[in-house]
Amino acid sequence: MSARKSTPPSHPSKFSARKLAPTLRRDPESSALLRRSDTLRGPRRWLALWRFARSELRLMFGRRRNQAGLVVLALVPILLAVAVKLSPPSRGGGPTFLDQITENGLFVGFTSLTVELTLFLPLAMAMVSGDTIAGEAHVGTLRYLLTVPVSRPRILAVKYFALVVGAFIAVGTVVVLGAVVGSIIFGTGQMTTLSGTQIGLGAGIGRLAVALVYVALGMCALAAIGLFLSTLTEQPIAVTVALMVIVAAMWIVDAVPQLSFLRPWLLVDKWPAFADLMHDPPRWDQMIQGAWVDGAYIVVFLLAAWARFAGKDITS
């Protein structure tokens, strides 16, 4: 009786080459850069890390959905300015600074921040946060990335650096485009503050720049939460949904008077405090408290992400 030779069953490829192509093009270069960063010393090590970070940024901004998200962020200031231009004079109400837009176009930047702060900016950060660790695990490239002899915290640091850059670019797109479009449509000049006094154009631009940095810091804190969530799962959409649920829950709790004792601990509570910049003189107390809260969230969730990722068993 002849023994029948058994052949192992063939399994279809789990991932398509088309889906893997963008990441696989990046991985050989990234692996080499990471390997060199652990063996090099001094400036050459930082140069290798910078090249890896640059490849990470190319990957993040090369994704079509991230590009589409940036377009949505850019459309809001444009639509806002056009809507105000075509509408009859308002009698109050609406977002902060809305009534001042017709007096000075720079207020389009402030108003756009107010409009996008509750949904669009957090959603943008939730989308890119899900791609950092969970996204690579989902397409099967995270295991490949970890085969090089490099510390996981260093990979995590590069991932978070890309998120920080993404946060500043997202907020900067809203502010800069809002200021430019508003200046073209409504003009510039003296700005009337919320205190009723007037400040010069240079002072107004400076305060708008401070608002940009302050809101971007809040988005960096949100990105730290997203990075931690990304280490818990291999599904990037799960990270996006979970982070948006957290943001929505914080806004709800912040709006309930009976839960006011929780407000100092909520990440979103001090986000709108950048409006205090348009008092004369600016009121810094709420913004300083908000910056401390942002910093605390960044430290806590980056440490949590490091603790989780350092011992994570990559099986994807």
PDB file of C-alpha atoms in Angstrom:
ATOM      1  CA  MET A   1       0.000   0.000   0.000  1.00  0.00           C
ATOM      2  CA  SER A   2       1.632   3.205  -1.102  1.00  0.00           C
ATOM      3  CA  ALA A   3       1.674   6.075   1.314  1.00  0.00           C
ATOM      4  CA  ARG A   4      -0.059   9.084  -0.039  1.00  0.00           C
ATOM      5  CA  LYS A   5       2.053  12.185   0.137  1.00  0.00           C
ATOM      6  CA  SER A   6       0.252  14.942   1.995  1.00  0.00           C
ATOM      7  CA  THR A   7       0.657  18.513   0.940  1.00  0.00           C
ATOM      8  CA  PRO A   8       0.041  21.422   3.266  1.00  0.00           C
ATOM      9  CA  PRO A   9      -3.113  23.307   2.445  1.00  0.00           C
ATOM     10  CA  SER A  10      -2.595  26.515   0.621  1.00  0.00           C
ATOM     11  CA  HIS A  11      -4.062  29.587   2.213  1.00  0.00           C
ATOM     12  CA  PRO A  12      -4.975  32.713   0.328  1.00  0.00           C
ATOM     13  CA  SER A  13      -2.901  35.721   1.081  1.00  0.00           C
ATOM     14  CA  LYS A  14      -4.398  37.685   3.938  1.00  0.00           C
ATOM     15  CA  PHE A  15      -3.548  41.049   2.461  1.00  0.00           C
ATOM     16  CA  SER A  16      -3.485  42.232  -1.098  1.00  0.00           C
ATOM     17  CA  ALA A  17      -0.307  43.581  -2.626  1.00  0.00           C
ATOM     18  CA  ARG A  18      -2.140  46.755  -3.535  1.00  0.00           C
ATOM     19  CA  LYS A  19      -3.023  47.350   0.114  1.00  0.00           C
ATOM     20  CA  LEU A  20       0.491  46.641   1.319  1.00  0.00           C
ATOM     21  CA  ALA A  21       2.357  48.536  -1.378  1.00  0.00           C
ATOM     22  CA  PRO A  22       2.605  51.995   0.254  1.00  0.00           C
ATOM     23  CA  THR A  23       3.852  50.573   3.544  1.00  0.00           C
ATOM     24  CA  LEU A  24       6.201  48.006   2.030  1.00  0.00           C
ATOM     25  CA  ARG A  25       7.874  50.708  -0.012  1.00  0.00           C
ATOM     26  CA  ARG A  26       8.591  52.539   3.201  1.00  0.00           C
ATOM     27  CA  ASP A  27       9.642  49.594   5.367  1.00  0.00           C
ATOM     28  CA  PRO A  28      13.079  48.634   3.912  1.00  0.00           C
ATOM     29  CA  GLU A  29      14.271  52.204   4.229  1.00  0.00           C
ATOM     30  CA  SER A  30      12.748  52.558   7.702  1.00  0.00           C
ATOM     31  CA  SER A  31      14.342  49.346   8.929  1.00  0.00           C
ATOM     32  CA  ALA A  32      17.783  50.396   7.741  1.00  0.00           C
ATOM     33  CA  LEU A  33      17.424  53.815   9.290  1.00  0.00           C
ATOM     34  CA  LEU A  34      16.278  52.390  12.599  1.00  0.00           C
ATOM     35  CA  ARG A  35      19.133  49.890  12.658  1.00  0.00           C
ATOM     36  CA  ARG A  36      21.678  52.632  12.048  1.00  0.00           C
ATOM     37  CA  SER A  37      20.120  54.838  14.720  1.00  0.00           C
ATOM     38  CA  ASP A  38      20.973  52.236  17.352  1.00  0.00           C
ATOM     39  CA  THR A  39      24.604  51.879  16.228  1.00  0.00           C
ATOM     40  CA  LEU A  40      25.456  55.469  15.372  1.00  0.00           C
ATOM     41  CA  ARG A  41      26.376  58.094  17.913  1.00  0.00           C
ATOM     42  CA  GLY A  42      26.046  61.852  18.111  1.00  0.00           C
ATOM     43  CA  PRO A  43      24.655  63.891  15.219  1.00  0.00           C
ATOM     44  CA  ARG A  44      24.616  60.897  12.857  1.00  0.00           C
ATOM     45  CA  ARG A  45      22.158  59.095  15.134  1.00  0.00           C
ATOM     46  CA  TRP A  46      19.823  62.095  15.154  1.00  0.00           C
ATOM     47  CA  LEU A  47      20.141  62.365  11.385  1.00  0.00           C
ATOM     48  CA  ALA A  48      19.118  58.720  10.976  1.00  0.00           C
ATOM     49  CA  LEU A  49      16.155  59.215  13.303  1.00  0.00           C
ATOM     50  CA  TRP A  50      15.138  62.349  11.427  1.00  0.00           C
ATOM     51  CA  ARG A  51      15.193  60.469   8.123  1.00  0.00           C
ATOM     52  CA  PHE A  52      12.985  57.779   9.629  1.00  0.00           C
ATOM     53  CA  ALA A  53      10.618  60.423  11.012  1.00  0.00           C
ATOM     54  CA  ARG A  54      10.488  62.032   7.587  1.00  0.00           C
ATOM     55  CA  SER A  55       9.520  58.720   5.998  1.00  0.00           C
ATOM     56  CA  GLU A  56       6.794  58.364   8.639  1.00  0.00           C
ATOM     57  CA  LEU A  57       5.468  61.809   7.762  1.00  0.00           C
ATOM     58  CA  ARG A  58       5.438  60.931   4.066  1.00  0.00           C
ATOM     59  CA  LEU A  59       3.434  57.827   4.862  1.00  0.00           C
ATOM     60  CA  MET A  60       0.945  59.734   7.020  1.00  0.00           C
ATOM     61  CA  PHE A  61       0.335  62.581   4.584  1.00  0.00           C
ATOM     62  CA  GLY A  62       0.402  60.237   1.602  1.00  0.00           C
ATOM     63  CA  ARG A  63      -2.767  58.439   2.674  1.00  0.00           C
ATOM     64  CA  ARG A  64      -5.760  59.569   0.648  1.00  0.00           C
ATOM     65  CA  ARG A  65      -8.143  59.692   3.617  1.00  0.00           C
ATOM     66  CA  ASN A  66      -5.769  61.962   5.524  1.00  0.00           C
ATOM     67  CA  GLN A  67      -5.504  64.236   2.510  1.00  0.00           C
ATOM     68  CA  ALA A  68      -9.300  64.285   2.268  1.00  0.00           C
ATOM     69  CA  GLY A  69      -9.523  65.159   5.958  1.00  0.00           C
ATOM     70  CA  LEU A  70      -7.140  68.069   5.472  1.00  0.00           C
ATOM     71  CA  VAL A  71      -9.293  69.324   2.608  1.00  0.00           C
ATOM     72  CA  VAL A  72     -12.368  69.232   4.858  1.00  0.00           C
ATOM     73  CA  LEU A  73     -10.529  71.236   7.517  1.00  0.00           C
ATOM     74  CA  ALA A  74      -9.575  73.790   4.872  1.00  0.00           C
ATOM     75  CA  LEU A  75     -13.094  74.093   3.478  1.00  0.00           C
ATOM     76  CA  VAL A  76     -14.663  75.202   6.768  1.00  0.00           C
ATOM     77  CA  PRO A  77     -12.935  78.639   6.947  1.00  0.00           C
ATOM     78  CA  ILE A  78     -13.696  79.264   3.272  1.00  0.00           C
ATOM     79  CA  LEU A  79     -17.373  78.363   3.615  1.00  0.00           C
ATOM     80  CA  LEU A  80     -17.622  80.376   6.831  1.00  0.00           C
ATOM     81  CA  ALA A  81     -16.198  83.521   5.249  1.00  0.00           C
ATOM     82  CA  VAL A  82     -18.375  83.204   2.148  1.00  0.00           C
ATOM     83  CA  ALA A  83     -21.499  82.556   4.238  1.00  0.00           C
ATOM     84  CA  VAL A  84     -20.904  85.647   6.375  1.00  0.00           C
ATOM     85  CA  LYS A  85     -20.231  87.750   3.275  1.00  0.00           C
ATOM     86  CA  LEU A  86     -23.466  86.672   1.592  1.00  0.00           C
ATOM     87  CA  SER A  87     -25.639  86.822   4.705  1.00  0.00           C
ATOM     88  CA  PRO A  88     -27.406  89.906   6.103  1.00  0.00           C
ATOM     89  CA  PRO A  89     -25.938  91.434   9.290  1.00  0.00           C
ATOM     90  CA  SER A  90     -26.578  89.201  12.299  1.00  0.00           C
ATOM     91  CA  ARG A  91     -28.023  90.252  15.612  1.00  0.00           C
ATOM     92  CA  GLY A  92     -25.751  88.233  17.835  1.00  0.00           C
ATOM     93  CA  GLY A  93     -25.607  84.518  18.523  1.00  0.00           C
ATOM     94  CA  GLY A  94     -23.507  81.920  16.764  1.00  0.00           C
ATOM     95  CA  PRO A  95     -19.872  81.048  17.464  1.00  0.00           C
ATOM     96  CA  THR A  96     -17.534  83.372  19.328  1.00  0.00           C
ATOM     97  CA  PHE A  97     -16.119  86.215  17.167  1.00  0.00           C
ATOM     98  CA  LEU A  98     -18.738  85.675  14.440  1.00  0.00           C
ATOM     99  CA  ASP A  99     -20.027  89.244  14.701  1.00  0.00           C
ATOM    100  CA  GLN A 100     -16.509  90.698  14.407  1.00  0.00           C
ATOM    101  CA  ILE A 101     -15.687  88.966  11.110  1.00  0.00           C
ATOM    102  CA  THR A 102     -17.033  91.784   8.948  1.00  0.00           C
ATOM    103  CA  GLU A 103     -14.872  94.292  10.851  1.00  0.00           C
ATOM    104  CA  ASN A 104     -11.598  92.400  10.397  1.00  0.00           C
ATOM    105  CA  GLY A 105     -10.874  89.309   8.334  1.00  0.00           C
ATOM    106  CA  LEU A 106      -8.486  87.876  10.937  1.00  0.00           C
ATOM    107  CA  PHE A 107     -11.510  86.966  13.011  1.00  0.00           C
ATOM    108  CA  VAL A 108     -12.290  84.258  10.451  1.00  0.00           C
ATOM    109  CA  GLY A 109      -9.274  82.395  11.837  1.00  0.00           C
ATOM    110  CA  PHE A 110     -10.535  82.696  15.423  1.00  0.00           C
ATOM    111  CA  THR A 111     -14.091  81.737  14.473  1.00  0.00           C
ATOM    112  CA  SER A 112     -12.943  78.764  12.407  1.00  0.00           C
ATOM    113  CA  LEU A 113     -11.051  77.420  15.407  1.00  0.00           C
ATOM    114  CA  THR A 114     -14.198  77.731  17.512  1.00  0.00           C
ATOM    115  CA  VAL A 115     -16.268  75.895  14.903  1.00  0.00           C
ATOM    116  CA  GLU A 116     -13.809  73.057  14.246  1.00  0.00           C
ATOM    117  CA  LEU A 117     -12.644  72.540  17.819  1.00  0.00           C
ATOM    118  CA  THR A 118     -15.556  70.353  18.885  1.00  0.00           C
ATOM    119  CA  LEU A 119     -15.657  67.879  15.988  1.00  0.00           C
ATOM    120  CA  PHE A 120     -13.490  68.290  12.898  1.00  0.00           C
ATOM    121  CA  LEU A 121     -10.087  68.736  14.549  1.00  0.00           C
ATOM    122  CA  PRO A 122     -10.594  65.882  17.068  1.00  0.00           C
ATOM    123  CA  LEU A 123     -11.842  63.658  14.239  1.00  0.00           C
ATOM    124  CA  ALA A 124      -8.742  64.426  12.187  1.00  0.00           C
ATOM    125  CA  MET A 125      -6.488  63.469  15.096  1.00  0.00           C
ATOM    126  CA  ALA A 126      -8.528  60.325  15.746  1.00  0.00           C
ATOM    127  CA  MET A 127      -8.047  59.207  12.140  1.00  0.00           C
ATOM    128  CA  VAL A 128      -4.267  59.622  12.091  1.00  0.00           C
ATOM    129  CA  SER A 129      -3.851  58.186  15.601  1.00  0.00           C
ATOM    130  CA  GLY A 130      -5.472  54.939  14.546  1.00  0.00           C
ATOM    131  CA  ASP A 131      -2.906  54.474  11.787  1.00  0.00           C
ATOM    132  CA  THR A 132       0.181  54.785  14.001  1.00  0.00           C
ATOM    133  CA  ILE A 133       0.371  51.327  15.598  1.00  0.00           C
ATOM    134  CA  ALA A 134      -2.983  49.654  14.953  1.00  0.00           C
ATOM    135  CA  GLY A 135      -2.894  50.568  11.275  1.00  0.00           C
ATOM    136  CA  GLU A 136       0.487  48.917  10.711  1.00  0.00           C
ATOM    137  CA  ALA A 137      -0.567  45.899  12.758  1.00  0.00           C
ATOM    138  CA  HIS A 138      -3.729  45.623  10.668  1.00  0.00           C
ATOM    139  CA  VAL A 139      -1.865  45.420   7.351  1.00  0.00           C
ATOM    140  CA  GLY A 140       0.792  43.119   8.799  1.00  0.00           C
ATOM    141  CA  THR A 141       3.824  45.416   8.622  1.00  0.00           C
ATOM    142  CA  LEU A 142       4.328  46.177  12.314  1.00  0.00           C
ATOM    143  CA  ARG A 143       5.929  42.794  12.914  1.00  0.00           C
ATOM    144  CA  TYR A 144       8.306  43.433  10.025  1.00  0.00           C
ATOM    145  CA  LEU A 145       9.190  46.844  11.437  1.00  0.00           C
ATOM    146  CA  LEU A 146      10.036  45.307  14.822  1.00  0.00           C
ATOM    147  CA  THR A 147      12.467  42.740  13.391  1.00  0.00           C
ATOM    148  CA  VAL A 148      15.264  45.296  13.382  1.00  0.00           C
ATOM    149  CA  PRO A 149      17.371  45.628  16.547  1.00  0.00           C
ATOM    150  CA  VAL A 150      15.903  48.877  17.798  1.00  0.00           C
ATOM    151  CA  SER A 151      14.111  49.834  20.973  1.00  0.00           C
ATOM    152  CA  ARG A 152      10.348  50.004  20.773  1.00  0.00           C
ATOM    153  CA  PRO A 153      10.191  53.291  22.697  1.00  0.00           C
ATOM    154  CA  ARG A 154      12.206  54.865  19.889  1.00  0.00           C
ATOM    155  CA  ILE A 155       9.670  53.691  17.322  1.00  0.00           C
ATOM    156  CA  LEU A 156       6.883  54.987  19.559  1.00  0.00           C
ATOM    157  CA  ALA A 157       8.636  58.357  19.866  1.00  0.00           C
ATOM    158  CA  VAL A 158       8.857  58.709  16.083  1.00  0.00           C
ATOM    159  CA  LYS A 159       5.187  57.790  15.751  1.00  0.00           C
ATOM    160  CA  TYR A 160       4.177  60.448  18.278  1.00  0.00           C
ATOM    161  CA  PHE A 161       6.434  63.023  16.649  1.00  0.00           C
ATOM    162  CA  ALA A 162       4.529  62.475  13.405  1.00  0.00           C
ATOM    163  CA  LEU A 163       1.246  62.988  15.271  1.00  0.00           C
ATOM    164  CA  VAL A 164       2.528  66.254  16.769  1.00  0.00           C
ATOM    165  CA  VAL A 165       3.497  67.521  13.326  1.00  0.00           C
ATOM    166  CA  GLY A 166       0.093  66.462  12.042  1.00  0.00           C
ATOM    167  CA  ALA A 167      -1.631  68.351  14.870  1.00  0.00           C
ATOM    168  CA  PHE A 168       0.191  71.601  14.101  1.00  0.00           C
ATOM    169  CA  ILE A 169      -0.430  71.250  10.364  1.00  0.00           C
ATOM    170  CA  ALA A 170      -4.144  70.573  10.918  1.00  0.00           C
ATOM    171  CA  VAL A 171      -4.635  73.541  13.247  1.00  0.00           C
ATOM    172  CA  GLY A 172      -2.342  75.718  11.140  1.00  0.00           C
ATOM    173  CA  THR A 173      -4.402  74.960   8.041  1.00  0.00           C
ATOM    174  CA  VAL A 174      -7.549  76.192   9.778  1.00  0.00           C
ATOM    175  CA  VAL A 175      -5.970  79.325  11.236  1.00  0.00           C
ATOM    176  CA  VAL A 176      -3.790  80.436   8.329  1.00  0.00           C
ATOM    177  CA  LEU A 177      -6.356  79.749   5.638  1.00  0.00           C
ATOM    178  CA  GLY A 178      -9.057  81.423   7.716  1.00  0.00           C
ATOM    179  CA  ALA A 179      -6.924  84.522   8.230  1.00  0.00           C
ATOM    180  CA  VAL A 180      -5.912  84.728   4.565  1.00  0.00           C
ATOM    181  CA  VAL A 181      -9.410  84.197   3.156  1.00  0.00           C
ATOM    182  CA  GLY A 182     -10.916  86.533   5.733  1.00  0.00           C
ATOM    183  CA  SER A 183      -8.381  89.246   4.961  1.00  0.00           C
ATOM    184  CA  ILE A 184      -9.109  88.981   1.238  1.00  0.00           C
ATOM    185  CA  ILE A 185     -12.880  89.167   1.662  1.00  0.00           C
ATOM    186  CA  PHE A 186     -13.235  91.555   4.622  1.00  0.00           C
ATOM    187  CA  GLY A 187      -9.884  93.326   4.791  1.00  0.00           C
ATOM    188  CA  THR A 188      -7.712  93.999   7.836  1.00  0.00           C
ATOM    189  CA  GLY A 189      -6.813  96.863  10.112  1.00  0.00           C
ATOM    190  CA  GLN A 190      -7.512  97.653  13.744  1.00  0.00           C
ATOM    191  CA  MET A 191      -9.092  94.784  15.694  1.00  0.00           C
ATOM    192  CA  THR A 192     -11.763  95.417  18.311  1.00  0.00           C
ATOM    193  CA  THR A 193     -11.179  93.214  21.347  1.00  0.00           C
ATOM    194  CA  LEU A 194     -13.830  91.651  23.556  1.00  0.00           C
ATOM    195  CA  SER A 195     -13.031  94.403  26.072  1.00  0.00           C
ATOM    196  CA  GLY A 196     -14.083  97.067  23.575  1.00  0.00           C
ATOM    197  CA  THR A 197     -10.585  98.445  22.958  1.00  0.00           C
ATOM    198  CA  GLN A 198      -8.675  98.294  19.693  1.00  0.00           C
ATOM    199  CA  ILE A 199      -5.318  96.685  18.951  1.00  0.00           C
ATOM    200  CA  GLY A 200      -3.087  96.862  15.889  1.00  0.00           C
ATOM    201  CA  LEU A 201      -2.846  94.322  13.112  1.00  0.00           C
ATOM    202  CA  GLY A 202       0.512  92.997  14.332  1.00  0.00           C
ATOM    203  CA  ALA A 203      -0.844  92.387  17.828  1.00  0.00           C
ATOM    204  CA  GLY A 204      -3.847  90.605  16.351  1.00  0.00           C
ATOM    205  CA  ILE A 205      -1.654  88.319  14.248  1.00  0.00           C
ATOM    206  CA  GLY A 206       0.473  87.557  17.298  1.00  0.00           C
ATOM    207  CA  ARG A 207      -2.565  86.583  19.356  1.00  0.00           C
ATOM    208  CA  LEU A 208      -3.853  84.413  16.527  1.00  0.00           C
ATOM    209  CA  ALA A 209      -0.485  82.640  16.432  1.00  0.00           C
ATOM    210  CA  VAL A 210      -0.680  81.995  20.182  1.00  0.00           C
ATOM    211  CA  ALA A 211      -4.185  80.581  19.705  1.00  0.00           C
ATOM    212  CA  LEU A 212      -2.808  78.257  17.020  1.00  0.00           C
ATOM    213  CA  VAL A 213      -0.121  76.902  19.343  1.00  0.00           C
ATOM    214  CA  TYR A 214      -2.552  76.546  22.255  1.00  0.00           C
ATOM    215  CA  VAL A 215      -5.152  74.582  20.277  1.00  0.00           C
ATOM    216  CA  ALA A 216      -2.431  72.452  18.657  1.00  0.00           C
ATOM    217  CA  LEU A 217      -1.176  71.553  22.142  1.00  0.00           C
ATOM    218  CA  GLY A 218      -4.651  70.305  22.992  1.00  0.00           C
ATOM    219  CA  MET A 219      -4.660  68.190  19.826  1.00  0.00           C
ATOM    220  CA  CYS A 220      -1.246  66.778  20.815  1.00  0.00           C
ATOM    221  CA  ALA A 221      -2.743  65.688  24.137  1.00  0.00           C
ATOM    222  CA  LEU A 222      -5.612  64.031  22.291  1.00  0.00           C
ATOM    223  CA  ALA A 223      -3.092  62.329  20.000  1.00  0.00           C
ATOM    224  CA  ALA A 224      -1.333  60.868  23.051  1.00  0.00           C
ATOM    225  CA  ILE A 225      -4.604  59.211  24.066  1.00  0.00           C
ATOM    226  CA  GLY A 226      -5.040  57.964  20.509  1.00  0.00           C
ATOM    227  CA  LEU A 227      -1.513  56.546  20.433  1.00  0.00           C
ATOM    228  CA  PHE A 228      -2.202  54.617  23.624  1.00  0.00           C
ATOM    229  CA  LEU A 229      -5.470  53.266  22.225  1.00  0.00           C
ATOM    230  CA  SER A 230      -3.610  52.285  19.066  1.00  0.00           C
ATOM    231  CA  THR A 231      -1.376  49.966  21.093  1.00  0.00           C
ATOM    232  CA  LEU A 232      -4.410  48.099  22.434  1.00  0.00           C
ATOM    233  CA  THR A 233      -5.879  46.866  19.154  1.00  0.00           C
ATOM    234  CA  GLU A 234      -5.070  45.959  15.568  1.00  0.00           C
ATOM    235  CA  GLN A 235      -8.098  47.758  14.114  1.00  0.00           C
ATOM    236  CA  PRO A 236      -7.470  51.439  13.283  1.00  0.00           C
ATOM    237  CA  ILE A 237     -11.193  52.157  12.937  1.00  0.00           C
ATOM    238  CA  ALA A 238     -11.666  50.981  16.529  1.00  0.00           C
ATOM    239  CA  VAL A 239      -9.145  53.592  17.687  1.00  0.00           C
ATOM    240  CA  THR A 240     -10.919  56.335  15.739  1.00  0.00           C
ATOM    241  CA  VAL A 241     -14.340  55.420  17.132  1.00  0.00           C
ATOM    242  CA  ALA A 242     -13.098  54.994  20.698  1.00  0.00           C
ATOM    243  CA  LEU A 243     -11.276  58.323  20.689  1.00  0.00           C
ATOM    244  CA  MET A 244     -14.309  60.175  19.319  1.00  0.00           C
ATOM    245  CA  VAL A 245     -16.515  58.545  21.960  1.00  0.00           C
ATOM    246  CA  ILE A 246     -14.099  59.777  24.631  1.00  0.00           C
ATOM    247  CA  VAL A 247     -14.167  63.311  23.213  1.00  0.00           C
ATOM    248  CA  ALA A 248     -17.971  63.320  22.985  1.00  0.00           C
ATOM    249  CA  ALA A 249     -18.276  62.011  26.540  1.00  0.00           C
ATOM    250  CA  MET A 250     -15.959  64.758  27.806  1.00  0.00           C
ATOM    251  CA  TRP A 251     -18.001  67.472  26.067  1.00  0.00           C
ATOM    252  CA  ILE A 252     -21.214  66.056  27.552  1.00  0.00           C
ATOM    253  CA  VAL A 253     -19.791  65.869  31.064  1.00  0.00           C
ATOM    254  CA  ASP A 254     -18.375  69.377  30.675  1.00  0.00           C
ATOM    255  CA  ALA A 255     -21.858  70.703  29.848  1.00  0.00           C
ATOM    256  CA  VAL A 256     -23.630  69.132  32.852  1.00  0.00           C
ATOM    257  CA  PRO A 257     -23.666  71.559  35.833  1.00  0.00           C
ATOM    258  CA  GLN A 258     -24.053  68.723  38.345  1.00  0.00           C
ATOM    259  CA  LEU A 259     -20.708  67.313  37.190  1.00  0.00           C
ATOM    260  CA  SER A 260     -18.828  70.590  37.359  1.00  0.00           C
ATOM    261  CA  PHE A 261     -16.387  69.115  39.894  1.00  0.00           C
ATOM    262  CA  LEU A 262     -14.949  67.017  37.052  1.00  0.00           C
ATOM    263  CA  ARG A 263     -14.274  69.946  34.735  1.00  0.00           C
ATOM    264  CA  PRO A 264     -10.708  70.665  35.919  1.00  0.00           C
ATOM    265  CA  TRP A 265      -9.773  67.105  34.917  1.00  0.00           C
ATOM    266  CA  LEU A 266     -11.414  67.118  31.500  1.00  0.00           C
ATOM    267  CA  LEU A 267      -9.135  67.592  28.515  1.00  0.00           C
ATOM    268  CA  VAL A 268     -11.723  69.561  26.541  1.00  0.00           C
ATOM    269  CA  ASP A 269     -12.790  71.962  29.284  1.00  0.00           C
ATOM    270  CA  LYS A 270     -10.128  74.595  28.599  1.00  0.00           C
ATOM    271  CA  TRP A 271      -9.873  74.152  24.841  1.00  0.00           C
ATOM    272  CA  PRO A 272     -12.094  77.204  24.089  1.00  0.00           C
ATOM    273  CA  ALA A 273     -10.015  79.358  26.469  1.00  0.00           C
ATOM    274  CA  PHE A 274      -8.025  80.769  23.535  1.00  0.00           C
ATOM    275  CA  ALA A 275     -10.881  83.279  23.186  1.00  0.00           C
ATOM    276  CA  ASP A 276      -9.469  85.020  26.282  1.00  0.00           C
ATOM    277  CA  LEU A 277      -6.595  86.203  24.102  1.00  0.00           C
ATOM    278  CA  MET A 278      -8.921  88.785  22.597  1.00  0.00           C
ATOM    279  CA  HIS A 279      -9.454  90.571  25.889  1.00  0.00           C
ATOM    280  CA  ASP A 280      -7.323  93.616  26.577  1.00  0.00           C
ATOM    281  CA  PRO A 281      -5.083  92.710  28.272  1.00  0.00           C
ATOM    282  CA  PRO A 282      -5.259  88.976  27.463  1.00  0.00           C
ATOM    283  CA  ARG A 283      -6.475  86.725  30.257  1.00  0.00           C
ATOM    284  CA  TRP A 284      -3.940  83.962  30.678  1.00  0.00           C
ATOM    285  CA  ASP A 285      -5.194  82.056  33.737  1.00  0.00           C
ATOM    286  CA  GLN A 286      -7.562  79.665  31.917  1.00  0.00           C
ATOM    287  CA  MET A 287      -5.059  79.018  29.136  1.00  0.00           C
ATOM    288  CA  ILE A 288      -2.279  78.266  31.598  1.00  0.00           C
ATOM    289  CA  GLN A 289      -4.511  75.783  33.406  1.00  0.00           C
ATOM    290  CA  GLY A 290      -5.431  74.230  30.072  1.00  0.00           C
ATOM    291  CA  ALA A 291      -1.773  73.901  29.083  1.00  0.00           C
ATOM    292  CA  TRP A 292      -1.016  72.106  32.355  1.00  0.00           C
ATOM    293  CA  VAL A 293      -3.905  69.700  31.773  1.00  0.00           C
ATOM    294  CA  ASP A 294      -2.712  69.063  28.213  1.00  0.00           C
ATOM    295  CA  GLY A 295       0.798  68.370  29.468  1.00  0.00           C
ATOM    296  CA  ALA A 296      -0.475  65.982  32.136  1.00  0.00           C
ATOM    297  CA  TYR A 297      -2.506  64.016  29.587  1.00  0.00           C
ATOM    298  CA  ILE A 298       0.508  63.833  27.270  1.00  0.00           C
ATOM    299  CA  VAL A 299       2.810  62.481  29.985  1.00  0.00           C
ATOM    300  CA  VAL A 300       0.316  59.975  31.405  1.00  0.00           C
ATOM    301  CA  PHE A 301      -0.820  58.491  28.106  1.00  0.00           C
ATOM    302  CA  LEU A 302       2.633  58.414  26.517  1.00  0.00           C
ATOM    303  CA  LEU A 303       3.864  56.459  29.533  1.00  0.00           C
ATOM    304  CA  ALA A 304       0.848  54.166  29.247  1.00  0.00           C
ATOM    305  CA  ALA A 305       1.522  53.683  25.536  1.00  0.00           C
ATOM    306  CA  TRP A 306       5.183  52.920  26.238  1.00  0.00           C
ATOM    307  CA  ALA A 307       4.278  50.387  28.956  1.00  0.00           C
ATOM    308  CA  ARG A 308       1.814  48.656  26.664  1.00  0.00           C
ATOM    309  CA  PHE A 309       3.891  48.724  23.477  1.00  0.00           C
ATOM    310  CA  ALA A 310       7.136  47.654  25.173  1.00  0.00           C
ATOM    311  CA  GLY A 311       5.620  44.313  26.166  1.00  0.00           C
ATOM    312  CA  LYS A 312       3.169  43.905  23.286  1.00  0.00           C
ATOM    313  CA  ASP A 313       3.208  40.511  21.574  1.00  0.00           C
ATOM    314  CA  ILE A 314       3.081  41.259  17.864  1.00  0.00           C
ATOM    315  CA  THR A 315       1.315  38.320  16.205  1.00  0.00           C
ATOM    316  CA  SER A 316      -0.257  40.033  13.199  1.00  0.00           C
TER     317      SER A 316
END
